Tab-separated table of N, CA and C in Angstrom:
chain	number	residue	atom	x	y	z
A	896	MET	N	-162.280	96.879	-113.999
A	896	MET	CA	-161.242	96.200	-113.328
A	896	MET	C	-160.314	95.558	-114.360
A	897	ALA	N	-160.835	95.123	-115.553
A	897	ALA	CA	-159.958	94.569	-116.513
A	897	ALA	C	-158.928	95.550	-116.972
A	898	ASP	N	-159.263	96.829	-117.031
A	898	ASP	CA	-158.341	97.851	-117.469
A	898	ASP	C	-157.140	97.956	-116.459
A	899	LEU	N	-157.452	97.876	-115.188
A	899	LEU	CA	-156.531	97.965	-114.126
A	899	LEU	C	-155.553	96.800	-114.193
A	900	HIS	N	-156.077	95.598	-114.361
A	900	HIS	CA	-155.258	94.380	-114.466
A	900	HIS	C	-154.388	94.406	-115.667
A	901	ALA	N	-154.945	94.970	-116.836
A	901	ALA	CA	-154.142	94.990	-118.078
A	901	ALA	C	-152.959	96.017	-117.829
A	902	ALA	N	-153.241	97.030	-117.108
A	902	ALA	CA	-152.174	98.113	-116.893
A	902	ALA	C	-151.117	97.544	-115.933
A	903	LEU	N	-151.456	96.647	-115.011
A	903	LEU	CA	-150.566	96.022	-114.165
A	903	LEU	C	-149.568	95.095	-114.913
A	904	GLU	N	-150.022	94.520	-116.057
A	904	GLU	CA	-149.114	93.704	-116.867
A	904	GLU	C	-147.914	94.517	-117.383
A	905	ALA	N	-147.980	95.868	-117.395
A	905	ALA	CA	-146.871	96.642	-117.904
A	905	ALA	C	-145.733	96.489	-116.880
A	906	LEU	N	-146.038	96.144	-115.584
A	906	LEU	CA	-144.926	95.989	-114.602
A	906	LEU	C	-144.307	94.600	-114.584
A	907	SER	N	-144.772	93.681	-115.408
A	907	SER	CA	-144.283	92.367	-115.442
A	907	SER	C	-143.041	92.288	-116.291
A	908	PRO	N	-142.170	91.309	-116.043
A	908	PRO	CA	-140.922	91.156	-116.830
A	908	PRO	C	-141.331	90.839	-118.304
A	909	ILE	N	-140.419	91.301	-119.172
A	909	ILE	CA	-140.548	91.041	-120.622
A	909	ILE	C	-139.209	90.585	-121.196
A	910	LEU	N	-139.311	89.868	-122.325
A	910	LEU	CA	-138.068	89.501	-122.940
A	910	LEU	C	-137.535	90.666	-123.761
A	911	PHE	N	-136.241	90.807	-123.834
A	911	PHE	CA	-135.609	91.920	-124.577
A	911	PHE	C	-136.051	91.814	-126.090
A	912	THR	N	-136.226	90.596	-126.540
A	912	THR	CA	-136.563	90.457	-128.012
A	912	THR	C	-138.041	90.937	-128.237
A	913	ASP	N	-138.908	91.099	-127.233
A	913	ASP	CA	-140.233	91.573	-127.423
A	913	ASP	C	-140.367	93.094	-127.534
A	914	ILE	N	-139.208	93.752	-127.328
A	914	ILE	CA	-139.305	95.251	-127.390
A	914	ILE	C	-138.976	95.569	-128.909
A	915	PRO	N	-139.851	96.441	-129.417
A	915	PRO	CA	-139.715	96.816	-130.842
A	915	PRO	C	-138.424	97.591	-131.156
A	916	THR	N	-137.851	97.468	-132.243
A	916	THR	CA	-136.551	98.095	-132.531
A	916	THR	C	-136.723	99.232	-133.513
A	917	GLU	N	-137.802	99.189	-134.330
A	917	GLU	CA	-138.070	100.340	-135.263
A	917	GLU	C	-138.595	101.483	-134.525
A	918	GLU	N	-138.090	102.679	-134.823
A	918	GLU	CA	-138.373	103.909	-134.121
A	918	GLU	C	-139.877	104.135	-133.940
A	919	SER	N	-140.674	104.019	-134.981
A	919	SER	CA	-142.120	104.310	-134.866
A	919	SER	C	-142.831	103.256	-133.944
A	920	HIS	N	-142.436	102.035	-134.069
A	920	HIS	CA	-143.056	100.970	-133.185
A	920	HIS	C	-142.662	101.149	-131.765
A	921	LEU	N	-141.295	101.501	-131.602
A	921	LEU	CA	-140.798	101.716	-130.182
A	921	LEU	C	-141.476	102.983	-129.620
A	922	LYS	N	-141.766	103.981	-130.366
A	922	LYS	CA	-142.457	105.216	-129.886
A	922	LYS	C	-143.838	104.761	-129.399
A	923	LYS	N	-144.581	104.009	-130.152
A	923	LYS	CA	-145.924	103.557	-129.808
A	923	LYS	C	-145.891	102.668	-128.562
A	924	TYR	N	-144.837	101.825	-128.535
A	924	TYR	CA	-144.703	100.897	-127.348
A	924	TYR	C	-144.434	101.647	-126.124
A	925	LEU	N	-143.574	102.705	-126.092
A	925	LEU	CA	-143.305	103.503	-124.934
A	925	LEU	C	-144.558	104.332	-124.569
A	926	GLN	N	-145.241	104.924	-125.507
A	926	GLN	CA	-146.454	105.688	-125.208
A	926	GLN	C	-147.490	104.838	-124.536
A	927	ASP	N	-147.630	103.596	-125.032
A	927	ASP	CA	-148.568	102.704	-124.472
A	927	ASP	C	-148.223	102.341	-122.956
A	928	THR	N	-146.933	102.097	-122.763
A	928	THR	CA	-146.423	101.787	-121.472
A	928	THR	C	-146.643	102.966	-120.504
A	929	PHE	N	-146.350	104.166	-120.986
A	929	PHE	CA	-146.571	105.364	-120.144
A	929	PHE	C	-148.044	105.512	-119.867
A	930	ALA	N	-148.878	105.276	-120.771
A	930	ALA	CA	-150.328	105.430	-120.576
A	930	ALA	C	-150.814	104.368	-119.556
A	931	ARG	N	-150.300	103.218	-119.591
A	931	ARG	CA	-150.616	102.203	-118.565
A	931	ARG	C	-150.089	102.639	-117.164
A	932	GLY	N	-148.975	103.214	-117.159
A	932	GLY	CA	-148.391	103.744	-115.930
A	932	GLY	C	-149.273	104.884	-115.339
A	933	GLN	N	-149.767	105.698	-116.243
A	933	GLN	CA	-150.597	106.837	-115.764
A	933	GLN	C	-151.918	106.327	-115.241
A	934	LEU	N	-152.470	105.259	-115.841
A	934	LEU	CA	-153.696	104.624	-115.338
A	934	LEU	C	-153.513	104.115	-113.949
A	935	LEU	N	-152.365	103.403	-113.765
A	935	LEU	CA	-152.016	102.875	-112.380
A	935	LEU	C	-151.931	104.028	-111.406
A	936	ILE	N	-151.205	105.041	-111.734
A	936	ILE	CA	-151.042	106.180	-110.773
A	936	ILE	C	-152.418	106.841	-110.441
A	937	ASP	N	-153.179	107.038	-111.417
A	937	ASP	CA	-154.493	107.649	-111.246
A	937	ASP	C	-155.422	106.714	-110.435
A	938	SER	N	-155.191	105.414	-110.502
A	938	SER	CA	-156.129	104.482	-109.883
A	938	SER	C	-155.871	104.311	-108.346
A	939	VAL	N	-154.638	104.678	-107.898
A	939	VAL	CA	-154.318	104.563	-106.507
A	939	VAL	C	-155.108	105.630	-105.733
A	940	PRO	N	-155.851	105.241	-104.716
A	940	PRO	CA	-156.697	106.200	-103.948
A	940	PRO	C	-155.762	107.328	-103.237
A	941	GLN	N	-156.377	108.456	-103.205
A	941	GLN	CA	-155.667	109.582	-102.565
A	941	GLN	C	-155.711	109.345	-101.018
A	942	PRO	N	-154.664	109.912	-100.408
A	942	PRO	CA	-154.672	109.762	-98.929
A	942	PRO	C	-155.762	110.750	-98.338
A	943	PRO	N	-156.275	110.470	-97.146
A	943	PRO	CA	-157.290	111.334	-96.627
A	943	PRO	C	-156.865	112.816	-96.530
A	944	ALA	N	-157.743	113.708	-96.794
A	944	ALA	CA	-157.323	115.150	-96.831
A	944	ALA	C	-156.915	115.641	-95.355
A	945	ASN	N	-157.447	114.946	-94.382
A	945	ASN	CA	-157.151	115.459	-92.981
A	945	ASN	C	-155.814	114.801	-92.515
A	946	LEU	N	-155.089	114.117	-93.344
A	946	LEU	CA	-153.863	113.434	-92.888
A	946	LEU	C	-152.825	114.541	-92.413
A	947	ALA	N	-152.729	115.624	-93.126
A	947	ALA	CA	-151.712	116.662	-92.760
A	947	ALA	C	-152.104	117.235	-91.410
A	948	ALA	N	-153.307	117.376	-91.094
A	948	ALA	CA	-153.645	117.905	-89.753
A	948	ALA	C	-153.451	116.963	-88.608
A	949	GLN	N	-153.414	115.611	-88.957
A	949	GLN	CA	-153.178	114.599	-87.885
A	949	GLN	C	-151.757	114.411	-87.537
A	950	SER	N	-150.873	114.808	-88.373
A	950	SER	CA	-149.436	114.553	-88.207
A	950	SER	C	-148.796	115.621	-87.373
A	951	GLY	N	-147.512	115.482	-87.098
A	951	GLY	CA	-146.778	116.455	-86.335
A	951	GLY	C	-146.904	117.880	-86.766
A	952	ARG	N	-145.848	118.656	-86.419
A	952	ARG	CA	-145.840	120.078	-86.583
A	952	ARG	C	-145.850	120.453	-88.097
A	953	PRO	N	-146.481	121.524	-88.437
A	953	PRO	CA	-146.585	121.969	-89.883
A	953	PRO	C	-145.193	122.475	-90.250
A	954	ARG	N	-145.040	122.369	-91.642
A	954	ARG	CA	-143.689	122.724	-92.191
A	954	ARG	C	-143.400	124.146	-91.903
A	955	SER	N	-144.388	125.051	-91.840
A	955	SER	CA	-144.132	126.474	-91.679
A	955	SER	C	-143.397	126.810	-90.365
A	956	ASN	N	-143.534	125.898	-89.395
A	956	ASN	CA	-142.886	126.087	-88.039
A	956	ASN	C	-141.470	125.513	-87.898
A	957	THR	N	-141.009	124.910	-89.009
A	957	THR	CA	-139.700	124.228	-88.846
A	957	THR	C	-138.514	125.065	-89.243
A	958	GLY	N	-138.731	126.243	-89.693
A	958	GLY	CA	-137.576	127.117	-90.084
A	958	GLY	C	-137.275	126.951	-91.593
A	959	ALA	N	-136.479	125.993	-91.973
A	959	ALA	CA	-136.106	125.839	-93.364
A	959	ALA	C	-137.164	125.261	-94.148
A	960	SER	N	-137.292	125.626	-95.422
A	960	SER	CA	-138.423	124.981	-96.244
A	960	SER	C	-138.065	123.633	-96.848
A	961	ILE	N	-136.834	123.277	-96.834
A	961	ILE	CA	-136.377	122.048	-97.337
A	961	ILE	C	-135.835	121.176	-96.132
A	962	ALA	N	-136.387	119.961	-96.032
A	962	ALA	CA	-136.075	119.065	-94.938
A	962	ALA	C	-134.573	118.600	-95.104
A	963	SER	N	-133.961	118.484	-93.961
A	963	SER	CA	-132.571	117.963	-94.041
A	963	SER	C	-132.565	116.383	-93.704
A	964	ASN	N	-133.668	115.910	-93.211
A	964	ASN	CA	-133.834	114.503	-93.001
A	964	ASN	C	-135.348	114.119	-92.955
A	965	ALA	N	-135.609	112.817	-92.935
A	965	ALA	CA	-136.976	112.385	-93.093
A	965	ALA	C	-137.894	112.852	-91.959
A	966	SER	N	-137.339	112.993	-90.772
A	966	SER	CA	-138.209	113.471	-89.642
A	966	SER	C	-138.708	114.861	-89.804
A	967	GLU	N	-138.115	115.672	-90.693
A	967	GLU	CA	-138.503	117.024	-90.944
A	967	GLU	C	-139.565	117.135	-92.017
A	968	MET	N	-139.824	115.996	-92.706
A	968	MET	CA	-140.900	115.994	-93.754
A	968	MET	C	-142.167	115.841	-93.087
A	969	SER	N	-143.218	116.305	-93.746
A	969	SER	CA	-144.576	116.169	-93.140
A	969	SER	C	-145.567	115.966	-94.291
A	970	PRO	N	-146.762	115.376	-94.021
A	970	PRO	CA	-147.691	115.182	-94.986
A	970	PRO	C	-148.253	116.478	-95.502
A	971	SER	N	-148.614	116.626	-96.701
A	971	SER	CA	-149.101	117.838	-97.292
A	971	SER	C	-150.641	117.664	-97.549
A	972	SER	N	-151.317	118.814	-97.455
A	972	SER	CA	-152.787	118.782	-97.728
A	972	SER	C	-153.021	118.887	-99.246
A	973	ALA	N	-151.941	119.082	-100.083
A	973	ALA	CA	-152.091	119.197	-101.573
A	973	ALA	C	-152.642	117.861	-102.141
A	974	ARG	N	-153.586	117.900	-103.046
A	974	ARG	CA	-154.033	116.737	-103.764
A	974	ARG	C	-154.118	117.051	-105.185
A	975	ALA	N	-153.913	116.020	-106.022
A	975	ALA	CA	-153.954	116.199	-107.510
A	975	ALA	C	-155.165	115.326	-108.034
A	976	GLU	N	-155.848	115.886	-108.942
A	976	GLU	CA	-156.913	115.088	-109.612
A	976	GLU	C	-156.271	114.153	-110.571
A	977	ALA	N	-157.016	113.135	-110.928
A	977	ALA	CA	-156.510	112.163	-111.928
A	977	ALA	C	-156.386	112.909	-113.362
A	978	LEU	N	-155.342	112.719	-114.096
A	978	LEU	CA	-155.135	113.323	-115.284
A	978	LEU	C	-156.186	112.908	-116.284
A	979	VAL	N	-156.622	111.618	-116.237
A	979	VAL	CA	-157.742	111.192	-117.017
A	979	VAL	C	-158.839	110.885	-116.064
A	980	PRO	N	-159.960	111.647	-116.104
A	980	PRO	CA	-160.984	111.557	-115.116
A	980	PRO	C	-161.570	110.100	-115.036
A	981	ALA	N	-161.650	109.440	-116.099
A	981	ALA	CA	-162.172	108.079	-116.047
A	981	ALA	C	-161.382	107.151	-115.157
A	982	HIS	N	-160.102	107.412	-114.987
A	982	HIS	CA	-159.252	106.587	-114.227
A	982	HIS	C	-159.614	106.728	-112.769
A	983	ALA	N	-160.160	107.854	-112.296
A	983	ALA	CA	-160.485	107.992	-110.859
A	983	ALA	C	-161.498	106.981	-110.397
A	984	ALA	N	-162.382	106.557	-111.257
A	984	ALA	CA	-163.362	105.483	-110.926
A	984	ALA	C	-162.770	104.171	-110.487
A	985	LEU	N	-161.441	103.954	-110.924
A	985	LEU	CA	-160.802	102.692	-110.590
A	985	LEU	C	-160.267	102.726	-109.145
A	986	GLN	N	-160.290	103.903	-108.474
A	986	GLN	CA	-159.801	103.906	-107.153
A	986	GLN	C	-160.498	103.054	-106.120
A	987	LYS	N	-161.798	102.812	-106.423
A	987	LYS	CA	-162.588	101.976	-105.511
A	987	LYS	C	-162.165	100.474	-105.600
A	988	GLU	N	-161.490	100.121	-106.762
A	988	GLU	CA	-161.022	98.713	-106.874
A	988	GLU	C	-159.964	98.361	-105.811
A	989	TRP	N	-159.266	99.370	-105.355
A	989	TRP	CA	-158.197	99.118	-104.372
A	989	TRP	C	-158.743	98.856	-102.979
A	990	GLY	N	-160.020	99.222	-102.697
A	990	GLY	CA	-160.542	99.031	-101.351
A	990	GLY	C	-160.080	100.040	-100.401
A	991	LYS	N	-160.353	99.794	-99.121
A	991	LYS	CA	-159.967	100.697	-97.981
A	991	LYS	C	-158.419	100.405	-97.661
A	992	PRO	N	-157.798	101.453	-97.132
A	992	PRO	CA	-156.434	101.279	-96.677
A	992	PRO	C	-156.286	100.181	-95.633
A	993	MET	N	-155.233	99.404	-95.649
A	993	MET	CA	-154.934	98.322	-94.700
A	993	MET	C	-154.611	99.006	-93.434
A	994	LYS	N	-154.876	98.285	-92.351
A	994	LYS	CA	-154.523	98.697	-90.943
A	994	LYS	C	-153.050	98.205	-90.606
A	995	LEU	N	-152.218	99.184	-90.489
A	995	LEU	CA	-150.785	98.856	-90.156
A	995	LEU	C	-150.387	99.494	-88.848
A	996	SER	N	-149.525	98.939	-88.091
A	996	SER	CA	-149.023	99.585	-86.855
A	996	SER	C	-148.086	100.683	-87.178
A	997	ALA	N	-147.958	101.594	-86.208
A	997	ALA	CA	-146.944	102.734	-86.421
A	997	ALA	C	-145.555	102.231	-86.589
A	998	LYS	N	-145.199	101.050	-86.081
A	998	LYS	CA	-143.931	100.498	-86.281
A	998	LYS	C	-143.721	100.065	-87.755
A	999	GLU	N	-144.718	99.420	-88.337
A	999	GLU	CA	-144.703	99.027	-89.736
A	999	GLU	C	-144.819	100.191	-90.709
A	1000	ASN	N	-145.442	101.291	-90.254
A	1000	ASN	CA	-145.691	102.372	-91.115
A	1000	ASN	C	-145.487	103.683	-90.443
A	1001	PRO	N	-144.196	104.032	-90.157
A	1001	PRO	CA	-143.913	105.231	-89.368
A	1001	PRO	C	-144.402	106.571	-90.009
A	1002	MET	N	-144.438	106.583	-91.284
A	1002	MET	CA	-144.881	107.862	-91.954
A	1002	MET	C	-146.422	107.961	-92.056
A	1003	GLY	N	-147.122	106.835	-91.689
A	1003	GLY	CA	-148.632	106.910	-91.683
A	1003	GLY	C	-149.179	106.904	-93.070
A	1004	ILE	N	-148.471	106.400	-94.046
A	1004	ILE	CA	-148.959	106.351	-95.486
A	1004	ILE	C	-149.876	105.179	-95.584
A	1005	GLY	N	-151.097	105.484	-96.108
A	1005	GLY	CA	-152.072	104.414	-96.399
A	1005	GLY	C	-151.567	103.450	-97.448
A	1006	VAL	N	-151.748	102.194	-97.201
A	1006	VAL	CA	-151.417	101.158	-98.139
A	1006	VAL	C	-152.640	100.427	-98.544
A	1007	ASN	N	-152.906	100.296	-99.890
A	1007	ASN	CA	-154.126	99.681	-100.331
A	1007	ASN	C	-153.705	98.392	-101.067
A	1008	LYS	N	-154.680	97.452	-101.114
A	1008	LYS	CA	-154.463	96.111	-101.635
A	1008	LYS	C	-155.467	95.826	-102.715
A	1009	LEU	N	-154.969	95.249	-103.820
A	1009	LEU	CA	-155.819	94.937	-104.889
A	1009	LEU	C	-155.619	93.413	-105.189
A	1010	SER	N	-156.699	92.599	-105.125
A	1010	SER	CA	-156.568	91.193	-105.363
A	1010	SER	C	-156.378	90.936	-106.883
A	1011	GLY	N	-155.424	90.081	-107.088
A	1011	GLY	CA	-155.084	89.720	-108.519
A	1011	GLY	C	-155.990	88.622	-109.011
A	1012	LYS	N	-155.916	88.357	-110.314
A	1012	LYS	CA	-156.676	87.275	-110.924
A	1012	LYS	C	-156.092	85.918	-110.587
A	1013	ASP	N	-154.757	85.902	-110.212
A	1013	ASP	CA	-154.108	84.710	-109.994
A	1013	ASP	C	-153.982	84.312	-108.465
A	1014	GLY	N	-154.834	85.037	-107.654
A	1014	GLY	CA	-154.757	84.778	-106.259
A	1014	GLY	C	-153.689	85.460	-105.494
A	1015	ARG	N	-152.849	86.171	-106.199
A	1015	ARG	CA	-151.792	87.034	-105.517
A	1015	ARG	C	-152.441	88.408	-105.372
A	1016	ALA	N	-151.684	89.336	-104.918
A	1016	ALA	CA	-152.224	90.685	-104.622
A	1016	ALA	C	-151.151	91.791	-105.070
A	1017	TRP	N	-151.671	92.921	-105.355
A	1017	TRP	CA	-150.833	94.070	-105.612
A	1017	TRP	C	-151.001	95.048	-104.505
A	1018	PHE	N	-150.019	95.813	-104.103
A	1018	PHE	CA	-150.113	96.791	-103.004
A	1018	PHE	C	-149.656	98.153	-103.631
A	1019	ALA	N	-150.367	99.223	-103.155
A	1019	ALA	CA	-150.027	100.565	-103.686
A	1019	ALA	C	-150.225	101.556	-102.524
A	1020	ARG	N	-149.459	102.624	-102.592
A	1020	ARG	CA	-149.585	103.710	-101.641
A	1020	ARG	C	-149.356	104.979	-102.384
A	1021	ARG	N	-149.999	106.024	-101.882
A	1021	ARG	CA	-149.785	107.386	-102.460
A	1021	ARG	C	-149.622	108.373	-101.294
A	1022	SER	N	-148.669	109.191	-101.392
A	1022	SER	CA	-148.498	110.245	-100.413
A	1022	SER	C	-147.945	111.467	-101.000
A	1023	VAL	N	-148.239	112.535	-100.358
A	1023	VAL	CA	-147.699	113.876	-100.727
A	1023	VAL	C	-147.087	114.427	-99.553
A	1024	HIS	N	-145.788	114.660	-99.598
A	1024	HIS	CA	-145.103	115.250	-98.441
A	1024	HIS	C	-144.400	116.567	-98.796
A	1025	GLU	N	-144.358	117.410	-97.799
A	1025	GLU	CA	-143.651	118.641	-97.891
A	1025	GLU	C	-142.303	118.539	-97.354
A	1026	GLY	N	-141.353	119.221	-97.914
A	1026	GLY	CA	-140.066	119.235	-97.404
A	1026	GLY	C	-138.954	118.763	-98.346
A	1027	MET	N	-139.354	118.010	-99.400
A	1027	MET	CA	-138.394	117.516	-100.396
A	1027	MET	C	-138.828	118.061	-101.754
A	1028	PRO	N	-137.988	118.862	-102.384
A	1028	PRO	CA	-138.388	119.322	-103.751
A	1028	PRO	C	-138.381	118.172	-104.782
A	1029	TYR	N	-139.279	118.318	-105.713
A	1029	TYR	CA	-139.455	117.278	-106.703
A	1029	TYR	C	-138.059	116.964	-107.440
A	1030	HIS	N	-137.325	117.951	-107.775
A	1030	HIS	CA	-136.060	117.704	-108.528
A	1030	HIS	C	-135.064	116.828	-107.684
A	1031	LYS	N	-135.082	116.930	-106.351
A	1031	LYS	CA	-134.201	116.161	-105.534
A	1031	LYS	C	-134.700	114.730	-105.498
A	1032	TRP	N	-136.071	114.503	-105.341
A	1032	TRP	CA	-136.628	113.246	-105.402
A	1032	TRP	C	-136.362	112.492	-106.769
A	1033	LYS	N	-136.557	113.245	-107.838
A	1033	LYS	CA	-136.332	112.670	-109.145
A	1033	LYS	C	-134.901	112.253	-109.378
A	1034	GLN	N	-134.012	113.064	-108.959
A	1034	GLN	CA	-132.565	112.734	-109.078
A	1034	GLN	C	-132.145	111.520	-108.235
A	1035	ALA	N	-132.761	111.362	-107.013
A	1035	ALA	CA	-132.438	110.195	-106.239
A	1035	ALA	C	-132.987	108.932	-106.876
A	1036	LEU	N	-134.194	109.100	-107.419
A	1036	LEU	CA	-134.815	107.916	-108.041
A	1036	LEU	C	-134.003	107.529	-109.398
A	1037	LYS	N	-133.497	108.477	-110.126
A	1037	LYS	CA	-132.708	108.210	-111.355
A	1037	LYS	C	-131.408	107.579	-111.059
A	1038	SER	N	-130.889	107.798	-109.810
A	1038	SER	CA	-129.594	107.271	-109.430
A	1038	SER	C	-129.645	105.844	-108.997
A	1039	GLU	N	-130.897	105.270	-108.733
A	1039	GLU	CA	-131.072	103.941	-108.152
A	1039	GLU	C	-130.682	102.811	-109.132
A	1040	PHE	N	-131.029	102.865	-110.458
A	1040	PHE	CA	-130.659	101.868	-111.347
A	1040	PHE	C	-129.126	101.783	-111.544
A	1041	PRO	N	-128.476	102.937	-111.844
A	1041	PRO	CA	-127.037	102.826	-111.908
A	1041	PRO	C	-126.382	102.317	-110.591
A	1042	GLU	N	-126.930	102.696	-109.495
A	1042	GLU	CA	-126.416	102.130	-108.186
A	1042	GLU	C	-126.574	100.696	-108.070
A	1043	SER	N	-127.717	100.150	-108.490
A	1043	SER	CA	-127.953	98.781	-108.470
A	1043	SER	C	-127.042	97.970	-109.476
A	1044	LEU	N	-126.635	98.622	-110.571
A	1044	LEU	CA	-125.747	98.029	-111.523
A	1044	LEU	C	-124.356	97.742	-110.940
A	1045	GLU	N	-123.983	98.620	-110.017
A	1045	GLU	CA	-122.671	98.498	-109.352
A	1045	GLU	C	-122.438	97.278	-108.534
A	1046	ILE	N	-123.573	96.711	-107.967
A	1046	ILE	CA	-123.458	95.592	-107.059
A	1046	ILE	C	-123.352	94.340	-107.865
A	1047	GLN	N	-122.277	93.630	-107.710
A	1047	GLN	CA	-122.072	92.303	-108.404
A	1047	GLN	C	-122.351	91.185	-107.355
A	1048	GLY	N	-123.331	90.352	-107.779
A	1048	GLY	CA	-123.700	89.269	-106.902
A	1048	GLY	C	-124.794	88.486	-107.556
A	1049	ALA	N	-125.569	87.744	-106.691
A	1049	ALA	CA	-126.674	86.933	-107.193
A	1049	ALA	C	-127.765	87.897	-107.648
A	1050	PRO	N	-128.674	87.389	-108.618
A	1050	PRO	CA	-129.745	88.141	-109.167
A	1050	PRO	C	-130.582	88.807	-108.032
A	1051	GLY	N	-130.817	90.071	-108.152
A	1051	GLY	CA	-131.607	90.788	-107.117
A	1051	GLY	C	-130.918	91.279	-105.986
A	1052	GLU	N	-129.606	91.050	-105.842
A	1052	GLU	CA	-128.872	91.390	-104.690
A	1052	GLU	C	-128.659	92.902	-104.562
A	1053	GLY	N	-128.674	93.690	-105.643
A	1053	GLY	CA	-128.479	95.101	-105.591
A	1053	GLY	C	-129.708	95.923	-105.629
A	1054	ASN	N	-130.886	95.260	-105.541
A	1054	ASN	CA	-132.147	95.914	-105.627
A	1054	ASN	C	-132.300	96.935	-104.588
A	1055	ILE	N	-132.950	98.108	-104.924
A	1055	ILE	CA	-133.271	99.143	-104.044
A	1055	ILE	C	-134.765	99.235	-104.041
A	1056	ARG	N	-135.373	99.083	-102.868
A	1056	ARG	CA	-136.848	99.043	-102.758
A	1056	ARG	C	-137.449	98.048	-103.643
A	1057	GLY	N	-136.826	96.883	-103.910
A	1057	GLY	CA	-137.303	95.773	-104.735
A	1057	GLY	C	-137.144	96.017	-106.272
A	1058	ILE	N	-136.507	97.163	-106.620
A	1058	ILE	CA	-136.295	97.427	-108.074
A	1058	ILE	C	-134.845	97.532	-108.278
A	1059	GLY	N	-134.392	96.908	-109.434
A	1059	GLY	CA	-132.981	97.004	-109.716
A	1059	GLY	C	-132.614	96.537	-111.113
A	1060	ALA	N	-131.437	96.533	-111.384
A	1060	ALA	CA	-130.932	96.080	-112.701
A	1060	ALA	C	-129.651	95.370	-112.502
A	1061	GLU	N	-129.371	94.382	-113.347
A	1061	GLU	CA	-128.178	93.601	-113.256
A	1061	GLU	C	-127.215	93.961	-114.359
A	1062	LYS	N	-127.781	94.338	-115.493
A	1062	LYS	CA	-126.991	94.642	-116.640
A	1062	LYS	C	-127.684	95.605	-117.559
A	1063	ARG	N	-127.028	96.610	-118.057
A	1063	ARG	CA	-127.680	97.465	-119.029
A	1063	ARG	C	-127.383	96.964	-120.383
A	1064	ILE	N	-128.413	96.619	-121.121
A	1064	ILE	CA	-128.256	96.068	-122.467
A	1064	ILE	C	-128.163	97.125	-123.497
A	1065	GLU	N	-129.048	98.130	-123.388
A	1065	GLU	CA	-129.111	99.232	-124.329
A	1065	GLU	C	-129.681	100.471	-123.735
A	1066	ARG	N	-129.350	101.542	-124.362
A	1066	ARG	CA	-129.938	102.852	-123.933
A	1066	ARG	C	-130.280	103.642	-125.196
A	1067	LYS	N	-131.511	103.945	-125.375
A	1067	LYS	CA	-131.973	104.619	-126.601
A	1067	LYS	C	-132.942	105.688	-126.265
A	1068	GLU	N	-132.606	106.926	-126.770
A	1068	GLU	CA	-133.559	108.059	-126.691
A	1068	GLU	C	-134.580	108.027	-127.803
A	1069	VAL	N	-135.809	108.202	-127.472
A	1069	VAL	CA	-136.900	108.218	-128.383
A	1069	VAL	C	-137.464	109.640	-128.409
A	1070	LYS	N	-137.246	110.310	-129.533
A	1070	LYS	CA	-137.644	111.744	-129.662
A	1070	LYS	C	-139.172	111.946	-129.337
A	1071	GLY	N	-139.327	112.895	-128.439
A	1071	GLY	CA	-140.695	113.308	-128.022
A	1071	GLY	C	-141.421	112.395	-127.055
A	1072	VAL	N	-140.631	111.331	-126.628
A	1072	VAL	CA	-141.320	110.264	-125.771
A	1072	VAL	C	-140.504	110.153	-124.434
A	1073	GLY	N	-139.206	109.731	-124.639
A	1073	GLY	CA	-138.417	109.534	-123.428
A	1073	GLY	C	-137.235	108.687	-123.768
A	1074	CYS	N	-136.759	107.980	-122.716
A	1074	CYS	CA	-135.528	107.145	-122.895
A	1074	CYS	C	-135.843	105.679	-122.538
A	1075	LEU	N	-135.296	104.787	-123.306
A	1075	LEU	CA	-135.452	103.342	-123.012
A	1075	LEU	C	-134.139	102.806	-122.516
A	1076	GLU	N	-134.062	102.224	-121.415
A	1076	GLU	CA	-132.839	101.588	-120.898
A	1076	GLU	C	-133.117	100.138	-120.478
């Protein structure tokens, strides 16, 4: 459980001055952050395998293979194993999915809760849906930070799904690792 809580610290705010500036230290910093992210992803429990069978019509009966709106998306029976097998053992830390009404959770995605050391809680969900290609999802996610930068107002006003930016301080490509913004 300590590994999971340590990985959750990667989601907390940091001071800009705490980010290393030298290329080799920055590379290590990003690799560590990505490893923590992978641990978090692998720790979130998989949705039940029978979820696809419980939901509406299968994608094969809808005509087009790409959904034109959310109502045409459907749960998939596809499941991925944890990239690091030891991380799968952390799934039990999240406990059973919370009971939510159909109004609160129209897509039927299981939401798990993890109690924090400070009396607060973390919530996570994992779903696999058919109908939206990965590249379309990735592009939409990548557009959210620039979109949140366009909104001028009080802190947090431009957040999308609770995540946003108010000012881009720097953008730096780190070879073989990724981009820091």
